[in-house]
CSV table of C-alpha atoms and ligand atoms in Angstrom, one decimal:
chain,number,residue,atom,x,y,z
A,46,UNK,CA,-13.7,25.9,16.0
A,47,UNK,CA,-16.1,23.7,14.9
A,48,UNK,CA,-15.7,20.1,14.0
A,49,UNK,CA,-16.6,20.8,10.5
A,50,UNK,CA,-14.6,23.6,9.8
A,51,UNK,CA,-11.4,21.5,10.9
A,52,UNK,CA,-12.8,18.8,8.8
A,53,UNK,CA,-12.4,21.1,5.9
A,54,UNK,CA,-9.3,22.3,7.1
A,55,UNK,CA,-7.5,18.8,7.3
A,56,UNK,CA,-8.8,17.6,4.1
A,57,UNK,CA,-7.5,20.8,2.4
A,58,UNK,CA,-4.3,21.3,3.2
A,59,UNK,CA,-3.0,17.1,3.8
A,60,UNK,CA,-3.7,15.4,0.6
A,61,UNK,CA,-0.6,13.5,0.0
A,62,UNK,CA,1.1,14.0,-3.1
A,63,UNK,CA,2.9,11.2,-5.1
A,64,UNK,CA,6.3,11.3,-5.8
A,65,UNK,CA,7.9,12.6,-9.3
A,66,UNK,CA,9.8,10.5,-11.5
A,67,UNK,CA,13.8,10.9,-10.4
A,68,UNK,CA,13.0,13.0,-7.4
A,69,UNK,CA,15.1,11.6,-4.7
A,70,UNK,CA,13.8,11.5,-0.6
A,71,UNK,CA,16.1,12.2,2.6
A,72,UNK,CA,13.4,9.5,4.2
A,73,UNK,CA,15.0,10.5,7.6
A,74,UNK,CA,12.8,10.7,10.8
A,75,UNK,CA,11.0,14.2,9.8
A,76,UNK,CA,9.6,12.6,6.7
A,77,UNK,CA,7.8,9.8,9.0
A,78,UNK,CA,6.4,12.3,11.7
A,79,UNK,CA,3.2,13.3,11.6
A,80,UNK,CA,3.0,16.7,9.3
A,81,UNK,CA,2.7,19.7,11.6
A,82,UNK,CA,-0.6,20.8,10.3
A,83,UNK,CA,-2.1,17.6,11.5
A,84,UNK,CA,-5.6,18.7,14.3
A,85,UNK,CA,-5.9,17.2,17.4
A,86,UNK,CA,-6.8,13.4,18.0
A,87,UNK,CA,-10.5,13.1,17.8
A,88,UNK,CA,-11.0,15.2,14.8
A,89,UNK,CA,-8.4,13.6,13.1
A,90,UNK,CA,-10.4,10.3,14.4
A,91,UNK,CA,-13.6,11.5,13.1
A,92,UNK,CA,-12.1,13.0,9.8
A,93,UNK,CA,-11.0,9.0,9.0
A,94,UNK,CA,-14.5,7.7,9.9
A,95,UNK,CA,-16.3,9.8,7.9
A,96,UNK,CA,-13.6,8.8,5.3
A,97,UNK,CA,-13.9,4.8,5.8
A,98,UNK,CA,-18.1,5.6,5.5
A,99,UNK,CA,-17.5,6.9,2.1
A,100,UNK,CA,-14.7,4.4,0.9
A,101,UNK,CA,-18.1,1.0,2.3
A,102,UNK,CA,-20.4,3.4,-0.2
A,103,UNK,CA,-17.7,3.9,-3.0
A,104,UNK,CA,-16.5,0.4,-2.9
A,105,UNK,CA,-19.8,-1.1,-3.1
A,106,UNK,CA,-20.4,0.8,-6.1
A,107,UNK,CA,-17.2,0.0,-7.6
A,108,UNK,CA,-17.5,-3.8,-7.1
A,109,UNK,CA,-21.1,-3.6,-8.7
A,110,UNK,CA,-19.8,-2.0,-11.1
A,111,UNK,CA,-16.9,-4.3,-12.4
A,112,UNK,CA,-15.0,-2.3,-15.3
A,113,UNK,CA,-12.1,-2.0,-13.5
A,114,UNK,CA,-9.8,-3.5,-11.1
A,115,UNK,CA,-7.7,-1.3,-8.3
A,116,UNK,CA,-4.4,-2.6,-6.7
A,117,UNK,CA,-3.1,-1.1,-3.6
A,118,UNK,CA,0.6,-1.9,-2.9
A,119,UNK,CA,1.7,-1.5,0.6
A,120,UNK,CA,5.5,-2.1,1.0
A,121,UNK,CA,7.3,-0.6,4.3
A,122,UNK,CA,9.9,-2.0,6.6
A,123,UNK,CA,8.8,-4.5,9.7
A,124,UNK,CA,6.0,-3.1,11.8
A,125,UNK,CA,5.9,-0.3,9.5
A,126,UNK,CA,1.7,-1.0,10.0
A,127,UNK,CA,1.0,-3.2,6.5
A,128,UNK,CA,-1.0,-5.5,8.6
A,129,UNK,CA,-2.5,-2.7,10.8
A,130,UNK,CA,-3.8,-1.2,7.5
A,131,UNK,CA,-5.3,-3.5,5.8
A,132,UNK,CA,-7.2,-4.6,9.2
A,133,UNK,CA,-8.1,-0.8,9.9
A,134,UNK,CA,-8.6,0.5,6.6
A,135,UNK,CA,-8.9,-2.0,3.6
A,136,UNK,CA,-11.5,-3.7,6.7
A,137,UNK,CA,-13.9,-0.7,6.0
A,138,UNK,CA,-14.7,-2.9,2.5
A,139,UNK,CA,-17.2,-5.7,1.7
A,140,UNK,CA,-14.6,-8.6,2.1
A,141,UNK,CA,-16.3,-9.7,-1.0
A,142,UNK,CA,-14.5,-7.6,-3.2
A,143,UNK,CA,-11.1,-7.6,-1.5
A,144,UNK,CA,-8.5,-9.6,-2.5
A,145,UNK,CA,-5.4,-9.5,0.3
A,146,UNK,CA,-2.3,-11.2,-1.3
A,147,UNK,CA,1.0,-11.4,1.2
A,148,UNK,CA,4.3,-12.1,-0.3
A,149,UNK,CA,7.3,-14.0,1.7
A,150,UNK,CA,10.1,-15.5,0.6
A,151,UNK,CA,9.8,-17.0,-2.6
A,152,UNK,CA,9.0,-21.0,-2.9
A,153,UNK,CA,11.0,-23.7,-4.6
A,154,UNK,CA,8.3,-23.5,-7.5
A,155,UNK,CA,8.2,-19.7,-7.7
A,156,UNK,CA,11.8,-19.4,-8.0
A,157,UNK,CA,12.1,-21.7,-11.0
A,158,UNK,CA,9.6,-19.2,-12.8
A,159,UNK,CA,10.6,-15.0,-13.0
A,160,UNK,CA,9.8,-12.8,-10.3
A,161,UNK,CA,6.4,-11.4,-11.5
A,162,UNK,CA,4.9,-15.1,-12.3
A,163,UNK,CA,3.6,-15.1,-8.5
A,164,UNK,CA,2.7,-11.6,-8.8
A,165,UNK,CA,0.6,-11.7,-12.0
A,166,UNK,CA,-1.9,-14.3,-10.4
A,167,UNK,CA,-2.2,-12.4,-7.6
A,168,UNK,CA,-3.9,-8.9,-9.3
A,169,UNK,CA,-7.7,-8.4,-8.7
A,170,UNK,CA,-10.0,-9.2,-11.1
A,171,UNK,CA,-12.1,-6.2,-13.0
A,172,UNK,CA,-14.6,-5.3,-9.3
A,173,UNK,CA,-12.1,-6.1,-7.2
A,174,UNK,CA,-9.9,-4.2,-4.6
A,175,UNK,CA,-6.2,-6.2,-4.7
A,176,UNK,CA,-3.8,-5.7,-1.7
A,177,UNK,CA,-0.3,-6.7,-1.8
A,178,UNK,CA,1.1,-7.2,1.7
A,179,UNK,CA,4.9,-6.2,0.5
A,180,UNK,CA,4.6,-7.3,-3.3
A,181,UNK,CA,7.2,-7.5,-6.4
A,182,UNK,CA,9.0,-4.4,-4.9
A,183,UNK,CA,10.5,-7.2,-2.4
A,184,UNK,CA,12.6,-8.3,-5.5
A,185,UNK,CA,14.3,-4.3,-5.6
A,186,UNK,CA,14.4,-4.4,-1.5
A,187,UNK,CA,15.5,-7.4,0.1
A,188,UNK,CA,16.9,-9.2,-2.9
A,189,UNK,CA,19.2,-6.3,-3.7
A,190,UNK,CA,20.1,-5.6,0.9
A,191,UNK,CA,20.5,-9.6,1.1
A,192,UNK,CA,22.7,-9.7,-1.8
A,193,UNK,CA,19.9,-12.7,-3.4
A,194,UNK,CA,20.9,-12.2,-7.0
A,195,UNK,CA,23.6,-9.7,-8.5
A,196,UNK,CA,22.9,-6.3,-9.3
A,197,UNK,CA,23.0,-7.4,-13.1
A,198,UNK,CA,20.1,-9.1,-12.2
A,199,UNK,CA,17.6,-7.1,-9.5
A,200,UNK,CA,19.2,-3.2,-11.7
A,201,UNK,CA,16.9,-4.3,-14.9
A,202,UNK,CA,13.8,-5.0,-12.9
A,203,UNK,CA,12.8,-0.9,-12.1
A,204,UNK,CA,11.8,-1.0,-15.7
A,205,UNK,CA,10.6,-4.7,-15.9
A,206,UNK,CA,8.4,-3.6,-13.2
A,207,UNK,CA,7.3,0.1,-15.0
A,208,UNK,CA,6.8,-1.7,-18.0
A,209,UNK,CA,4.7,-4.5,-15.9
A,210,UNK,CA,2.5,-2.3,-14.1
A,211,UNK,CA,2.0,-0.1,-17.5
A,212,UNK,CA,0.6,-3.0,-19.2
A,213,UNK,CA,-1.4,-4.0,-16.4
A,214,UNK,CA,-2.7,-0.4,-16.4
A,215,UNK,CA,-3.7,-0.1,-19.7
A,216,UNK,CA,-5.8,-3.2,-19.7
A,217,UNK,CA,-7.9,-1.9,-16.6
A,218,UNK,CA,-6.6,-1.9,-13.5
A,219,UNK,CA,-5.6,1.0,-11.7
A,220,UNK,CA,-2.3,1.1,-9.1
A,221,UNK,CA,-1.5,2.8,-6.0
A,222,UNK,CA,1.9,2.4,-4.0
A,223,UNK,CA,1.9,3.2,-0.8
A,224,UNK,CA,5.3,3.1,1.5
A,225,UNK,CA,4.5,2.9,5.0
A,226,UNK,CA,7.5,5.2,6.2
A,227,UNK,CA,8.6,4.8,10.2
A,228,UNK,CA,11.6,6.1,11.7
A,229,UNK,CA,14.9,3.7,13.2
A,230,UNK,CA,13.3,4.9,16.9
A,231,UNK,CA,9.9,4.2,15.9
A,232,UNK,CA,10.4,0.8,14.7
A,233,UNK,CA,12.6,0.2,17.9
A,234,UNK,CA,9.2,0.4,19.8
A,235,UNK,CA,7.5,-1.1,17.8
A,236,UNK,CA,9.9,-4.6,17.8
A,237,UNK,CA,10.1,-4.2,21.5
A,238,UNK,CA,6.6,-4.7,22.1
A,239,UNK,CA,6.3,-7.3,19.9
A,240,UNK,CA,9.0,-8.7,22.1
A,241,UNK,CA,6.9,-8.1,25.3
A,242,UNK,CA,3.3,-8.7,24.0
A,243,UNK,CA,2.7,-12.3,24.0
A,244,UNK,CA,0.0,-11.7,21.5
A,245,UNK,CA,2.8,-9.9,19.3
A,246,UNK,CA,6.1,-12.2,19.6
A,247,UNK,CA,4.7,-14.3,16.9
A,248,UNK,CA,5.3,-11.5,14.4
A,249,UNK,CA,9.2,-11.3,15.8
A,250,UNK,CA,11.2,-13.1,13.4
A,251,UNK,CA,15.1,-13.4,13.8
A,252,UNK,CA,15.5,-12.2,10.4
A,253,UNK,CA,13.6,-8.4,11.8
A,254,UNK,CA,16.9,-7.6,13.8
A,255,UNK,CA,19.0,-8.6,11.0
A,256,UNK,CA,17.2,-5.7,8.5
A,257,UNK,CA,16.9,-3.2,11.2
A,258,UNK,CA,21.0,-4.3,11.3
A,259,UNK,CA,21.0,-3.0,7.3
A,260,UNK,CA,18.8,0.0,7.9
A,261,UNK,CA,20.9,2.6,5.5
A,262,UNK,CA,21.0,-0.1,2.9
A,263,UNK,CA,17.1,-0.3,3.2
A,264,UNK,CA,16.8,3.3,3.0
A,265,UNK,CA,18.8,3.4,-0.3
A,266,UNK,CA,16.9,0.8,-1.5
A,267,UNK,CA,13.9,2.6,-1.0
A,268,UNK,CA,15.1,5.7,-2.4
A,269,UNK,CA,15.9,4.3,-5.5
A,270,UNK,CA,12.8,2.3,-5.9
A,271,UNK,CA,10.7,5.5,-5.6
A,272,UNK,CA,12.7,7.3,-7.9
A,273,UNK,CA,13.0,4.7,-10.6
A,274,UNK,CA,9.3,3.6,-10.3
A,275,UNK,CA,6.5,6.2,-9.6
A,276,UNK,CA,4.9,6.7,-12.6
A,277,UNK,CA,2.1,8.6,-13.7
A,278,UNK,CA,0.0,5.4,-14.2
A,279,UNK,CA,1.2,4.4,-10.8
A,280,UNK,CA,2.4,6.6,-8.4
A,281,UNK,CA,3.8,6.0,-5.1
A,282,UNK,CA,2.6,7.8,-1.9
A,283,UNK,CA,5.0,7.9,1.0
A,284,UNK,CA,2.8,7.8,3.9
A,285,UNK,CA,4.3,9.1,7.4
A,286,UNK,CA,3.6,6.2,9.4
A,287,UNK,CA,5.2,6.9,12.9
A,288,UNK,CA,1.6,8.0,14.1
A,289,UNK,CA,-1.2,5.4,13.1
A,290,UNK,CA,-3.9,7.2,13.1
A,291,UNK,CA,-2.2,9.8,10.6
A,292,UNK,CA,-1.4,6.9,8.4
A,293,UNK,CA,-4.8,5.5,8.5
A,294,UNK,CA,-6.2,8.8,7.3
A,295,UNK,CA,-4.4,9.6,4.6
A,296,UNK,CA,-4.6,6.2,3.4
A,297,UNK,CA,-8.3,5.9,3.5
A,298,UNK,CA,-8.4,9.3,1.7
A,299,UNK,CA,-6.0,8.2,-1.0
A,300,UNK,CA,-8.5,5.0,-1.5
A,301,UNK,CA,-11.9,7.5,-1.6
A,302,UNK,CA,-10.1,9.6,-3.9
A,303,UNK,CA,-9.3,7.2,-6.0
A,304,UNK,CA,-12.7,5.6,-6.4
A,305,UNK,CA,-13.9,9.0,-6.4
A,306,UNK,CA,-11.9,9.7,-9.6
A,307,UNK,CA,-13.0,6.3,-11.2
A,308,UNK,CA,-16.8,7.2,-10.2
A,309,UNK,CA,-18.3,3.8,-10.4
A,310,UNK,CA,-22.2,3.1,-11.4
A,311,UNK,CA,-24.5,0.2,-10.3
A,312,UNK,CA,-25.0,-1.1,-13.7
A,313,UNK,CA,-28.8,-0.4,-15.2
A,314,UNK,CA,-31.4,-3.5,-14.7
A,315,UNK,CA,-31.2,-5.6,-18.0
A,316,UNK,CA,-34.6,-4.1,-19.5
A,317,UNK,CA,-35.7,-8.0,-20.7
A,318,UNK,CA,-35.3,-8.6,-16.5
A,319,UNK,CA,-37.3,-5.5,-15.7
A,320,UNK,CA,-40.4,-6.6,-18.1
A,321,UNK,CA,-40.2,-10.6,-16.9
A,322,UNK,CA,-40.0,-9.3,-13.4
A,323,UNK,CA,-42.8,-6.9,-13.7
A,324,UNK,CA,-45.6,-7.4,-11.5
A,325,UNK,CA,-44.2,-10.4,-10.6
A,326,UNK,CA,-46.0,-12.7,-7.4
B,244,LIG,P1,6.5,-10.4,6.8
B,244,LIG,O1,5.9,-9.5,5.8
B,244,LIG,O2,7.2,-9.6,7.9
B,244,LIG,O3,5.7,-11.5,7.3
B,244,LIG,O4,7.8,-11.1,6.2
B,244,LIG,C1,7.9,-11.5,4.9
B,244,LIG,C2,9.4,-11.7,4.5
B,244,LIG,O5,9.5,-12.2,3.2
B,244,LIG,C3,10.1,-10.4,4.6
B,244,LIG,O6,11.3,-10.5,5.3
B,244,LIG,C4,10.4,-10.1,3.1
B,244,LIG,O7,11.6,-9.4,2.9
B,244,LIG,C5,10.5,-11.5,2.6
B,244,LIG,N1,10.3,-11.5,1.1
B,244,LIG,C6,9.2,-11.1,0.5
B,244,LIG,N2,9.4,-11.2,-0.9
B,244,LIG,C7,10.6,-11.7,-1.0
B,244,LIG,C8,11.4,-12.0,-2.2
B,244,LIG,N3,10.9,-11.8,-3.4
B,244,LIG,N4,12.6,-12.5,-2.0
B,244,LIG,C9,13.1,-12.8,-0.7
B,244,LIG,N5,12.4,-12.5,0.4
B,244,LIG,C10,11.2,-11.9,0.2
B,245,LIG,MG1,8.2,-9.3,9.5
């Protein structure tokens, strides 16, 4: 076969498709494996090039442009590849249009304001690509696992959050949520050679073990965040993520597609610019 036919064959048949209000996920192992339909390595490889080529055109276009903002969420447990991502994929972009925004534990200040305070200053402005590196999601996940507030508290927020990102969305910004889904063995791997890379153990932190320790509660976490809060105005993708370059590919064709479907223009020359400029020495 040749390499163009099993282009068209991957991008046909491995779109990813967001997840339905209320529909609730196994997200066991089979769910973070690599789809079985998935070609060989190098034309997958060469798929996702051709795909990062587009998304340096697209964005460049869509920054011009500047009617509308686009926020890409990436949430997924430790070394589920949030950092990997953004360098691989999100590094395709002009940097000047990327806005990359990590979220960690609350500070003193940010804790005497509500969750989303930190979160709001953080969204791109209209030409801009935002990132979140984990993101207000964090306050559904590790604050309800940890036990940091009640349940009266973190239960309320799934529709805070819809209502959040709804408003946001209606005044020009467009969402996608991605979860960066590994398995318990994959992640194993992955800590252990951050353990034995000495360019890796400074992305070990004590607190790794203790949510690999609370994995199930994770997972239910998850589930119910994904139910309670893909929308139609933003969806969230699971992504298989136990095989990086699968996970690069479909997230670099869920970015093209997305500026695809906003099709962005250089704006026109001012016409007063045009005349003062013409013939100009
Ligand atoms: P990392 O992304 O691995 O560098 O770690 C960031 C850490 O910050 C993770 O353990 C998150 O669970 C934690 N974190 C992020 N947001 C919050 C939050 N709102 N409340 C408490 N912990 C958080
Ligand atoms: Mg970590």
């Amino acid at each position: 076969m040749t390499s163009s036919k099993k282009q068209a064959r991957i991008s046909l048949r491995d779109a990813l498709v967001p997840v339905r209000a209320g529909q609730r996920l196994t997200l066991g192992a089979r769910a973070a494996a690599p789809p079985s339909s998935i070609p060989d390595k190098k034309a997958l490889e060469e798929r996702t090039a051709a795909l990062l080529k587009r998304l340096e055109t697209l964005q460049a276009a869509f920054h011009a442009d500047g009617s509308r903002a686009l926020l890409l969420v990436l949430q997924g447990r430790d070394a589920a590849g949030k950092d990997s991502t953004i360098r691989t994929v999100v590094g395709a972009c002009n940097p000047m249009g990327v806005r990359i925004a990590s979220f960690g534990p609350p500070s003193t200040l940010e804790l005497r304001h509500d969750y989303l305070w930190r979160v709001h200053q953080a969204m791109p402005p209209r030409g801009v690509i935002g990132v979140f590196n984990r993101s207000h999601y964090e306050d559904v996940l590790v604050v309800r696992v940890r036990k940091l507030a009640p349940e009266s508290v973190w239960k309320p927020r799934y529709r805070q959050i819809v209502e959040f990102e709804r408003m946001l969305v209606e005044n020009g910004t467009v969402i996608v949520k991605c979860f960066l889904h590994i398995s318990h063995d994959e992640q194993r791997l992955r800590l252990q050679e951050r353990l034995d890379d000495p360019a890796k153990n400074w992305k070990f932190r004590l607190g790794d073990l203790e949510d690999r320790a609370h994995w199930t509660q994770y997972t239910n976490a998850y589930r119910d965040m994904l139910s309670r809060t893909s929308t139609a105005h933003a969806p969230w993708y699971v992504v298989p993520a136990d095989e990086k370059r699968v996970r690069n590919y479909y997230i670099a064709q869920l970015l093209v597609k997305t500026l695809e479907s906003l099709n962005p223009k250089y704006p026109r020359m001012d016409p007063a610019v045009s005349r003062a400029a013409h013939g100009f020495t």
